[in-house]
Short mmCIF file of C-alpha atoms and ligand atoms in Angstrom, two decimals:
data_model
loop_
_atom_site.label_atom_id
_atom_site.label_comp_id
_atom_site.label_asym_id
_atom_site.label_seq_id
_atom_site.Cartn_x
_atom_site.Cartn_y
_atom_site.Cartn_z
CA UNK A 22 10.59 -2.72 19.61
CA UNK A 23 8.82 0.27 21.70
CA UNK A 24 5.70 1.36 20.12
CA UNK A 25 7.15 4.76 19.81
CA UNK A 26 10.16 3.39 18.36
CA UNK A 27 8.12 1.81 15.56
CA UNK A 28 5.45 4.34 14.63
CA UNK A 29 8.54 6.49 14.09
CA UNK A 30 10.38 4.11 12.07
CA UNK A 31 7.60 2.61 9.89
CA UNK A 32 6.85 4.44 6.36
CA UNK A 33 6.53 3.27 2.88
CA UNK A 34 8.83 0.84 1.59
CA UNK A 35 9.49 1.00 -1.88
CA UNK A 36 12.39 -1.21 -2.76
CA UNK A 37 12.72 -4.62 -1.36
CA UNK A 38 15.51 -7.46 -1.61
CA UNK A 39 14.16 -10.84 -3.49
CA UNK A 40 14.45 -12.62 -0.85
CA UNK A 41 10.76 -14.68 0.58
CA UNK A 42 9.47 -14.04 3.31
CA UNK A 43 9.01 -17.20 5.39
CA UNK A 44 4.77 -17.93 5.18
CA UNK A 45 5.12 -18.49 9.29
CA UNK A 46 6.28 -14.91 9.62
CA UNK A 47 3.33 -13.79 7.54
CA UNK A 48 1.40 -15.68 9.69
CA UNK A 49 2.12 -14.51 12.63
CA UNK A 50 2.01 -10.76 11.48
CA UNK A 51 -1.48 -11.57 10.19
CA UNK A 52 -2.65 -13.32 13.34
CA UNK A 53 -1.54 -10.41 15.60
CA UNK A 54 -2.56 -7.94 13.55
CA UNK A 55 -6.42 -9.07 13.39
CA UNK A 56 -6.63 -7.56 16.94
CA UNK A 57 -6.81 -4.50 15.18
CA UNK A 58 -10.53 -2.84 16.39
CA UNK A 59 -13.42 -2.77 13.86
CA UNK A 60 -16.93 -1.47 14.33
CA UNK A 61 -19.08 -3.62 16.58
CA UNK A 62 -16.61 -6.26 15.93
CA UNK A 63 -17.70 -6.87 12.37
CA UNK A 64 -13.99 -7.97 11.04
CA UNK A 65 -14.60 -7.21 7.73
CA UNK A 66 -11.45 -8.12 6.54
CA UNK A 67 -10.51 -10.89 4.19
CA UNK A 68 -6.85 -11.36 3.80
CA UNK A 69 -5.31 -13.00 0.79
CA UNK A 70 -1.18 -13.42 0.45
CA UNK A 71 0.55 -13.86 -2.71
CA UNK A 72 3.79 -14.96 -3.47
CA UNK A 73 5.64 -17.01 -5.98
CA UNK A 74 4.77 -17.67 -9.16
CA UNK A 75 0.86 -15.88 -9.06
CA UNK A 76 2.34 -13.09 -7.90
CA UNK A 77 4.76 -13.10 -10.78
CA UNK A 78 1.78 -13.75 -12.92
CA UNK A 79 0.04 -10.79 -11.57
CA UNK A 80 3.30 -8.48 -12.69
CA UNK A 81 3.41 -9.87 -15.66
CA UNK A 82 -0.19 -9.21 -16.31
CA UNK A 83 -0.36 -5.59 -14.66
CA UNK A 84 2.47 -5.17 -17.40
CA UNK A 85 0.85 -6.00 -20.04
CA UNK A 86 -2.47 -4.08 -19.03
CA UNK A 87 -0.24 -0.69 -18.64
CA UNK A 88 1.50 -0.64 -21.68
CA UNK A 89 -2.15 -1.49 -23.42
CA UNK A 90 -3.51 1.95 -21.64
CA UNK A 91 -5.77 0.11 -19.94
CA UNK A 92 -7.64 2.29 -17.62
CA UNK A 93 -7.78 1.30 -13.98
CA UNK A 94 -11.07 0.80 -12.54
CA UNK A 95 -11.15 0.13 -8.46
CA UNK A 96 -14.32 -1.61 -6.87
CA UNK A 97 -15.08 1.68 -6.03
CA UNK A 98 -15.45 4.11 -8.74
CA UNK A 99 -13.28 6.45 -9.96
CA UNK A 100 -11.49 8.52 -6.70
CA UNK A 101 -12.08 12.16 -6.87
CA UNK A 102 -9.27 14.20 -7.52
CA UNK A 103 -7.41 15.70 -4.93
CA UNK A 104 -7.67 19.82 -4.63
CA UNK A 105 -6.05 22.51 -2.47
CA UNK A 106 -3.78 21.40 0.16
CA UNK A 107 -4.08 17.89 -0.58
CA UNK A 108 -3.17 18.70 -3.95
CA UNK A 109 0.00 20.34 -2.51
CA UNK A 110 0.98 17.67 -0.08
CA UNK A 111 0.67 14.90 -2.85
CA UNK A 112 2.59 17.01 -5.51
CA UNK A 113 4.76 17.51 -2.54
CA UNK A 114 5.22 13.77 -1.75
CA UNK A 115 6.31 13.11 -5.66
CA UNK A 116 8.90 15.86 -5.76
CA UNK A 117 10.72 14.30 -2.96
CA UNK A 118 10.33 10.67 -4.11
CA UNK A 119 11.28 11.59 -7.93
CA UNK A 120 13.75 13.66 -6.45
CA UNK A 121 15.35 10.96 -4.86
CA UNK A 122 15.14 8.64 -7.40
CA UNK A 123 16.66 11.07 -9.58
CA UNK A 124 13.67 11.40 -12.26
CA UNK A 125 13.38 14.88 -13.85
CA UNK A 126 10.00 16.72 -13.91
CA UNK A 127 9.50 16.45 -17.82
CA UNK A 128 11.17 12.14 -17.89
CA UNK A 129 7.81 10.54 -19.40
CA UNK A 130 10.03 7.59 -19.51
CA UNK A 131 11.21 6.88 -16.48
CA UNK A 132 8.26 8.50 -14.69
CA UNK A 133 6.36 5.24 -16.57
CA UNK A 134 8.44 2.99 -15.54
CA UNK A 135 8.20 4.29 -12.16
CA UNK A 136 4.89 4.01 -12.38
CA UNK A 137 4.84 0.04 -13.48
CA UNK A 138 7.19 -0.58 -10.58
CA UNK A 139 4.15 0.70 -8.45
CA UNK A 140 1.48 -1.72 -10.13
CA UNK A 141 4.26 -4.15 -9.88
CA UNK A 142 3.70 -4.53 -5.99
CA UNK A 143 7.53 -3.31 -6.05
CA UNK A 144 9.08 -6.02 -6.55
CA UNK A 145 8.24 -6.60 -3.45
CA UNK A 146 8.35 -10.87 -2.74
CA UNK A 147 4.66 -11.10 -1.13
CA UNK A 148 1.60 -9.05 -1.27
CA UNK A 149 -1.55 -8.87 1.13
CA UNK A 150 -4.48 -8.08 -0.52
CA UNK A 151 -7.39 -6.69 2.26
CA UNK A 152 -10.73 -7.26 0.52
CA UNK A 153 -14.08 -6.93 2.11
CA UNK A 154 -17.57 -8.76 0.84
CA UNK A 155 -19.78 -6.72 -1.19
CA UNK A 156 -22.85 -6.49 1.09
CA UNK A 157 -20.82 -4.53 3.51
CA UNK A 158 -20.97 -0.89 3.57
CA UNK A 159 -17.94 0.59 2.48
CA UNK A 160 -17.39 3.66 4.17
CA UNK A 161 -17.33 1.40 7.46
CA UNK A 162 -15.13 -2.05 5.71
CA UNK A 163 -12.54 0.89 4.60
CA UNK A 164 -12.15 2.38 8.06
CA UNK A 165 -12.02 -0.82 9.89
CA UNK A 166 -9.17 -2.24 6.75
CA UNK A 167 -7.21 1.03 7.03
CA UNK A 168 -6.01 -0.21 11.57
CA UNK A 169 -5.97 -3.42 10.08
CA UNK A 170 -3.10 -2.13 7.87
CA UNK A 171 -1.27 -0.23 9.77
CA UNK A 172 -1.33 -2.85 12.07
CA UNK A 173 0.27 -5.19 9.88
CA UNK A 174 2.49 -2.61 8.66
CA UNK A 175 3.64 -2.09 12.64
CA UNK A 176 3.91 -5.61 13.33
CA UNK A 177 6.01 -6.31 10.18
CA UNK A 178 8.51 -3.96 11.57
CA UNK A 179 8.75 -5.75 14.21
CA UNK A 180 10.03 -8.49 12.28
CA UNK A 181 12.90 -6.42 10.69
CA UNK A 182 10.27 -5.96 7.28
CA UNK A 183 8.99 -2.94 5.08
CA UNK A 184 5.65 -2.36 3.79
CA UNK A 185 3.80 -0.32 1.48
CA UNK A 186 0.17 -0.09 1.77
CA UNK A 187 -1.12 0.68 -1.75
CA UNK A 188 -4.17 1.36 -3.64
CA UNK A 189 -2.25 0.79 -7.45
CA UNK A 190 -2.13 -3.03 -6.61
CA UNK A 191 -5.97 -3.40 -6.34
CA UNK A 192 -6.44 -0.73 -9.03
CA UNK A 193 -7.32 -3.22 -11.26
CA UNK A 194 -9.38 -5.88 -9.38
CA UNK A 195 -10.35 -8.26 -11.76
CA UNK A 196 -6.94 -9.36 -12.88
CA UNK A 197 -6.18 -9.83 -8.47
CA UNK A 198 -9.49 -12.09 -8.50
CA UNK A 199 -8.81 -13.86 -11.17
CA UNK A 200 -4.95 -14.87 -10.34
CA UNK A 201 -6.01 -15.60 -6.62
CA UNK A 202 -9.63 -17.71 -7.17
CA UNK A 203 -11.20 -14.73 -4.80
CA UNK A 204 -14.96 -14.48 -5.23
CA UNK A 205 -16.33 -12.01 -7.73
CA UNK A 206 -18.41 -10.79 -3.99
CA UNK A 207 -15.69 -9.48 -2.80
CA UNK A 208 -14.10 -5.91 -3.06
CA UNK A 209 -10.76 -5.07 -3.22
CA UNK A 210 -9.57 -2.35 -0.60
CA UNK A 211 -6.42 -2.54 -0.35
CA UNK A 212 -2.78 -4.27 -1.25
CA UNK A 213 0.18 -4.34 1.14
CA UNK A 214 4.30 -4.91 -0.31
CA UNK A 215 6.12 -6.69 2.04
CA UNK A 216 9.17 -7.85 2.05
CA UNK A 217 12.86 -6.87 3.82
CA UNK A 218 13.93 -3.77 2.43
CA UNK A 219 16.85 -2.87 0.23
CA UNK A 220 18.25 -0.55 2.00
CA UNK A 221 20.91 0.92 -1.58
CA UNK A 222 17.26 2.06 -2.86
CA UNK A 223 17.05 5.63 -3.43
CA UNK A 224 13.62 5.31 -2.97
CA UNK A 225 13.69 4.09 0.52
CA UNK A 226 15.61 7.34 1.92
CA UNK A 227 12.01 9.26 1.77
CA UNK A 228 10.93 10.43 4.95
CA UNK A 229 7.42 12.31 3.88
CA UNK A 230 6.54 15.33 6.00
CA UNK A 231 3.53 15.61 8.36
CA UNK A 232 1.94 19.27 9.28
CA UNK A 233 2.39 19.99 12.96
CA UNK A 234 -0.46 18.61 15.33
CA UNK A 235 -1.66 22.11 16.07
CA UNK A 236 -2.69 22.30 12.44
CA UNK A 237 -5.01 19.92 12.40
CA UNK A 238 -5.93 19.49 16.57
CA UNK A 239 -8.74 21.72 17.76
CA UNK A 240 -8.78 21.48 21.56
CA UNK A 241 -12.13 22.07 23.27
CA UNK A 242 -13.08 22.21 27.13
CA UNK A 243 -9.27 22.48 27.95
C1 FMN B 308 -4.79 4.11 1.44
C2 FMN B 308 -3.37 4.29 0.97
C3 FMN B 308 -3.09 4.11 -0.36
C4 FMN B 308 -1.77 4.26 -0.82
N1 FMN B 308 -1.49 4.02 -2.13
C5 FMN B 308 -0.22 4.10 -2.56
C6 FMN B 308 0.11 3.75 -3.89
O1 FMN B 308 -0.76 3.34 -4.68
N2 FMN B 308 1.41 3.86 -4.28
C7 FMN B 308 2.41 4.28 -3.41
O2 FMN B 308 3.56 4.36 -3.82
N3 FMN B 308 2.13 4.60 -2.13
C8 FMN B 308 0.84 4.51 -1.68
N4 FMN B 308 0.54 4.80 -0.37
C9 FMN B 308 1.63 5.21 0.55
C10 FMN B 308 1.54 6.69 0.84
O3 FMN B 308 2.05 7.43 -0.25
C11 FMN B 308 2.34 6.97 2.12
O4 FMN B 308 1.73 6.31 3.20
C12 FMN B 308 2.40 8.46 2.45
O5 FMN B 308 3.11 9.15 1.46
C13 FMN B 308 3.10 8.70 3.80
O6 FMN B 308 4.41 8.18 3.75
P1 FMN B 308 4.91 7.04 4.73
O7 FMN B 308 4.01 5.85 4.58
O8 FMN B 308 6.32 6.75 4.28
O9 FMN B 308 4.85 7.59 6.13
C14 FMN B 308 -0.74 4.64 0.10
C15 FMN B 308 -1.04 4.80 1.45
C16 FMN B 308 -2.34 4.63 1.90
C17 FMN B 308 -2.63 4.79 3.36
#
């Protein structure tokens, strides 16, 4: 596939078929995908996939922590809220997708359960989990992790697979270090769904918009 081709193509996948995805495909997409650039080389990228029965352990107990009320809490604090445009664009994003989906505004219900199928990696049949050790900075780890993953993201493509990078399946770290035997050191940045998409989901028919490059280009010198 022509780069073009795929940055085009890729976006969030959010409804996947069961079936696994072989670990040598995962391996290869993770072994390209580390020639992704980080700052002076660092790497600070520690990749963990789950699949099978931890992962179902990991939905079952992200169920059971939602429908306690138990607040998330990232590695990283609480994330500030977005304002303004941001606001817009992410209030924008979840009109389309509920609107897709078919969920009305004031549906607490289904907007839940929505919600759990989120912290439920969407069903998707693996998850990567990009974590970074604790004595790193952050602000540098999280730019570095964020080519890693679209990286793997583009090269999963390439294998006919969707992705969805995520935040909601490291939202509640503990429970992902405990299920996977990763270090208490280490902090969890982000979580990847991957899997082949189901291409009946409603879900999956979201293409999310993106302002025009003179909108957020300044040219200088030119
Ligand atoms: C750092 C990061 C965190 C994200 N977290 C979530 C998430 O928790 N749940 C979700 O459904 N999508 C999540 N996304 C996907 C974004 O909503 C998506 O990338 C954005 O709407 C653009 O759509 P596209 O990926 O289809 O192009 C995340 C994306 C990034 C880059």
């Amino acid at each position: 596939m022509k780069l073009h081709e795929a940055i085009l193509k890729r976006r969030s996948i959010r409804g996947y078929l069961p079936d696994p995805v072989p670990r040598e495909i995962l391996e290869d997409i993770i072994a390209l995908s580390l020639r992704a650039p980080s700052a002076m080389n660092t790497q600070p990228w520690e990749v963990t996939v789950v699949t099978g029965e931890p992962l179902e352990e990991l939905r079952r107990a992200h169920t059971e922590l939602l429908r306690a009320g138990t607040p998330p809490r990232s590695d990283f604090g609480a994330v500030k809220p977005f304002e303004g445009v941001y606001k817009e664009r992410q209030r924008a994003l979840g009109f389309a997708l509920y609107g897709y989906l078919g969920i009305e505004r004031d549906d607490k219900e289904k907007r839940a359960e929505w919600t759990m199928k989120g912290f439920r990696g969407f069903e998707a049949p693996a998850l990567i989990v990009i974590a970074a050790d604790e004595n790193l900075d952050d602000r540098v780890a999280a730019s570095d992790i964020g080519g890693l993953a679209q990286t793997i993201c583009l090269t999963a493509l390439d294998h006919g697979l969707g992705t969805c990078i995520n935040t909601q399946g490291v939202a509640y770290p503990q429970l992902v270090r405990e299920i996977t035997g990763m270090p208490e050191t280490k902090k969890l940045h982000l979580c990847i769904a991957v899997g082949y998409p189901d291409e009946d989901d409603p879900a999956n028919r979201l293409v999310s918009d993106r302002e025009p490059a003179e909108n957020v280009t300044t040219w200088v010198g030119f």
